[in-house]
C-alpha atoms as one frame of an Amber mdcrd trajectory, in Angstrom:
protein
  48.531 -33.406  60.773  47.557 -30.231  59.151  47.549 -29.677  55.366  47.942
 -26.420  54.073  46.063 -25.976  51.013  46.879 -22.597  48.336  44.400 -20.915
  46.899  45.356 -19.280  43.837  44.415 -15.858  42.490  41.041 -16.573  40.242
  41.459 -15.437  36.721  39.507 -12.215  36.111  38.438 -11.589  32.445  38.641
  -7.629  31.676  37.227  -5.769  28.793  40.108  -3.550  26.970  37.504  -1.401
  26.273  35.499  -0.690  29.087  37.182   2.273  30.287  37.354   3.821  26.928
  34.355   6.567  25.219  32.511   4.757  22.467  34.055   5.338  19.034  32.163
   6.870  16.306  32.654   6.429  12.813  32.810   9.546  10.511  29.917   9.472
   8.185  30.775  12.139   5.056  29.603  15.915   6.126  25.863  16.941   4.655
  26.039  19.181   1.516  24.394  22.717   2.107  20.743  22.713   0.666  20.621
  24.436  -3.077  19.549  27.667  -3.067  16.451  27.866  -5.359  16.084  30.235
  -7.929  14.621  33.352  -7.512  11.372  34.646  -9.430  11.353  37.296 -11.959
   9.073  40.615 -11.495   6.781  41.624 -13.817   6.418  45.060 -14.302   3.745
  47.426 -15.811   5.203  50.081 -17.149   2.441  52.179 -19.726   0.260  51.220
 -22.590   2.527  52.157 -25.644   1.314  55.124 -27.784  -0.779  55.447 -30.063
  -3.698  53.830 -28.705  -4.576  51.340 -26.256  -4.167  47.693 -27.642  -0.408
  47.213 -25.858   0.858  47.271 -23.239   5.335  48.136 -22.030   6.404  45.434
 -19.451   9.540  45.424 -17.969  11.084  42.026 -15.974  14.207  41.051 -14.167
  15.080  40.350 -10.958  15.873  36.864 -11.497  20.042  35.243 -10.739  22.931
  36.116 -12.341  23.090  34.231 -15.925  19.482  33.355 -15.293  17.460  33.159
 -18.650  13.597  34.767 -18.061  10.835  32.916 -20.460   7.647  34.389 -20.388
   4.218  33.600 -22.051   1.192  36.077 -22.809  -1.232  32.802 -22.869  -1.785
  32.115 -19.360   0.066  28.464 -19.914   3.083  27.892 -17.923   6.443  28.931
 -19.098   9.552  26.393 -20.297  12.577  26.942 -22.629  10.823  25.050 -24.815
   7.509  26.714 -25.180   8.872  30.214 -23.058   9.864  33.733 -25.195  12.808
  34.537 -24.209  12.817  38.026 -22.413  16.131  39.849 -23.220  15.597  38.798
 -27.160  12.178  39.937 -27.352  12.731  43.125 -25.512  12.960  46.366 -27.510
  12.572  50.462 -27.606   9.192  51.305 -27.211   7.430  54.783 -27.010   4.979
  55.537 -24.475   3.821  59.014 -24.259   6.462  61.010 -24.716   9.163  58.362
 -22.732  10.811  55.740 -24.717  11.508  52.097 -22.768  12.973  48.890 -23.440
  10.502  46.275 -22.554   8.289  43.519 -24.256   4.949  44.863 -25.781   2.085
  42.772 -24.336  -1.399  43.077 -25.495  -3.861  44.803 -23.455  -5.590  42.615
 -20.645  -3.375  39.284 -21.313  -2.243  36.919 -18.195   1.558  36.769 -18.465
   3.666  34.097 -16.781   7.592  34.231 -16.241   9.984  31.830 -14.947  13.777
  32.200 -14.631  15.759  29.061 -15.945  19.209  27.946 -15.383  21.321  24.625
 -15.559  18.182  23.127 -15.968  16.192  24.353 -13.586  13.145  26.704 -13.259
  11.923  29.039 -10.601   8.781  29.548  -9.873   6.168  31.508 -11.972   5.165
  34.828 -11.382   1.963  35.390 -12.673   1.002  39.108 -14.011  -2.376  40.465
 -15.707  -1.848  43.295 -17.715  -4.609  46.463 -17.412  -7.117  45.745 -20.405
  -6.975  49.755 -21.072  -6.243  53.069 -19.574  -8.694  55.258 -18.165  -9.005
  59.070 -18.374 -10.641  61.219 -15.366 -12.422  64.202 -16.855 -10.698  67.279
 -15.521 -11.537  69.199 -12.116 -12.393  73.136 -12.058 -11.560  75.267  -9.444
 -12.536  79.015  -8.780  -9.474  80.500  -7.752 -11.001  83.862  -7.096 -12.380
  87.219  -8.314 -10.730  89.858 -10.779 -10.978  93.914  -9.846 -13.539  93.986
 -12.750 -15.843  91.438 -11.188 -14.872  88.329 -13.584 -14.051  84.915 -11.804
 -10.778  83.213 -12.842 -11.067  79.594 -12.185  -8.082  76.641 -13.141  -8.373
  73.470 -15.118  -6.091  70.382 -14.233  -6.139  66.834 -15.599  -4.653  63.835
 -14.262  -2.881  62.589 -17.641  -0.373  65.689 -18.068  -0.027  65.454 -21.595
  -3.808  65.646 -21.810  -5.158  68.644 -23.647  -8.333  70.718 -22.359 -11.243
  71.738 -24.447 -14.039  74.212 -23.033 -16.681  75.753 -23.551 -18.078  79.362
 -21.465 -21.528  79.281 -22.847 -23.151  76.056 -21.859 -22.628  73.987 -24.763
 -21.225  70.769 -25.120 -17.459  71.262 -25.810 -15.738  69.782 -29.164 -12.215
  69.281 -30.792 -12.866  72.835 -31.605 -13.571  74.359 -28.579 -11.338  76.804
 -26.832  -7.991  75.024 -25.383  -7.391  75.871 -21.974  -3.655  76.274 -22.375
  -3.921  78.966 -24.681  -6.410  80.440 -22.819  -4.966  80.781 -19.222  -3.238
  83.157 -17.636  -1.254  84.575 -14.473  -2.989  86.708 -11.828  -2.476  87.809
  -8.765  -5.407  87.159  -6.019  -5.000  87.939  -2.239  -1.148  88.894  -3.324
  -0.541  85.399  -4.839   0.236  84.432  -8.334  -2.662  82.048  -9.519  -2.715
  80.243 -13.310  -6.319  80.225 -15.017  -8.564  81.637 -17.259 -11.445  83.979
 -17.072 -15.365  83.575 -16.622 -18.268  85.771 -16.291 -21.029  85.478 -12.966
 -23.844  83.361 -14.269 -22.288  81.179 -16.945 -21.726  77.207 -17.304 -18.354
  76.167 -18.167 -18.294  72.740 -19.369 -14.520  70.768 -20.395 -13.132  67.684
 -21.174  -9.704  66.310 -21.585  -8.074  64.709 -24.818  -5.244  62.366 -24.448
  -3.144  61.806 -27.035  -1.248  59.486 -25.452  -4.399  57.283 -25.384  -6.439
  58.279 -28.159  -9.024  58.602 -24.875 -11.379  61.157 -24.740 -12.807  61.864
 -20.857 -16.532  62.686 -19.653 -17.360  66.291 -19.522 -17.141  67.747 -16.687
 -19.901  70.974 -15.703 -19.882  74.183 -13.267 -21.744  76.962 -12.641 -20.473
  80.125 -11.775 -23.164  81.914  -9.616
């Protein structure tokens, strides 16, 4: 006798999700990294007139509504301990130019920081000249006159300087002769030259006077053969 027997279907357990990309939760986007703020410059513009003790400095640079502290101390700058830059700047005279900047004594370590919503930048560090310095003035022999005199040019670095001389040898003074007044056109070689007139066998000796300064330069000597 023969049994037949069914065999059902086996029950196959199926994951939903197996056929499906792996889900990733959305974390909140990064914020952009602040910007930090930038430095001031520090700028040297001229030691203020008369004399040599201060110094013009000029700043900016920093961000927009920024506030610039500064200290002439070497100690780092704060709002708390900081000058503030735009109230302390003012119309000062140096030379003949007048400039709004902060006066700063003469050799001093300045340090500036821009602040704002309550953070600094970083310092910028500055050392201010300790004085000016004033070249003694060149002479040049520009050529020879029809009568056999030399005409030779003085020049000075500092233009506003003023040039004392002497033809004879001695040591010039405050009441020398003043090149300036003394110096004229000529024509050499069919060119228009600017100096002032010396004989073969003398010693010219100048120096220059800054008033800007108060400086007075070295002297400087030539012989005319």
């Amino acid at each position: 006798m023969l049994i037949s027997c069914s065999i059902s279907n086996p029950v196959v357990e199926t994951d939903e999700n197996a056929d499906k990309p792996p889900v990733t939760i959305p974390s909140e986007p990064e914020k952009p990294a602040e910007k930090p703020l930038r430095s001031p410059f520090i700028s040297f513009f001229d030691f203020i007139s008369p004399g040599t003790s201060r110094a013009a400095l000029v700043m900016g640079g920093a961000d927009k509504n920024a506030t610039i502290y500064y200290t002439t101390d070497a100690s780092t700058p704060t709002k708390e301990n900081g000058i503030d830059y735009d109230r302390d700047k003012r119309q000062v005279i140096c030379g003949n130019t007048g400039i709004t900047a902060v006066p700063v004594g003469a050799g001093a370590t300045v340090k500036a920081v821009a602040y704002k919503d309550g953070k600094y930048s970083a310092v910028t560090t500055f050392i201010v000249p300790s004085k000016p310095e004033l070249d003694p003035p060149t002479i040049v022999v520009q050529g020879e006159t029809s009568n056999g005199t030399v005409i030779i040019s003085m020049k000075s670095k500092d233009p506003s300087a003023t040039i004392y001389f002497t033809r004879d040898g001695s040591e010039p003074t405050m009441n020398s002769l003043i090149y300036s007044r003394q110096s004229y056109q000529y024509i050499i070689n069919n060119s228009a030259v600017t100096g002032t007139t010396a004989g073969h066998g003398v010693t010219i000796k100048a120096f220059a006077y800054s008033t800007r300064y108060g400086l007075t330069s070295d002297i400087t000597t030539m012989y005319i053969e």
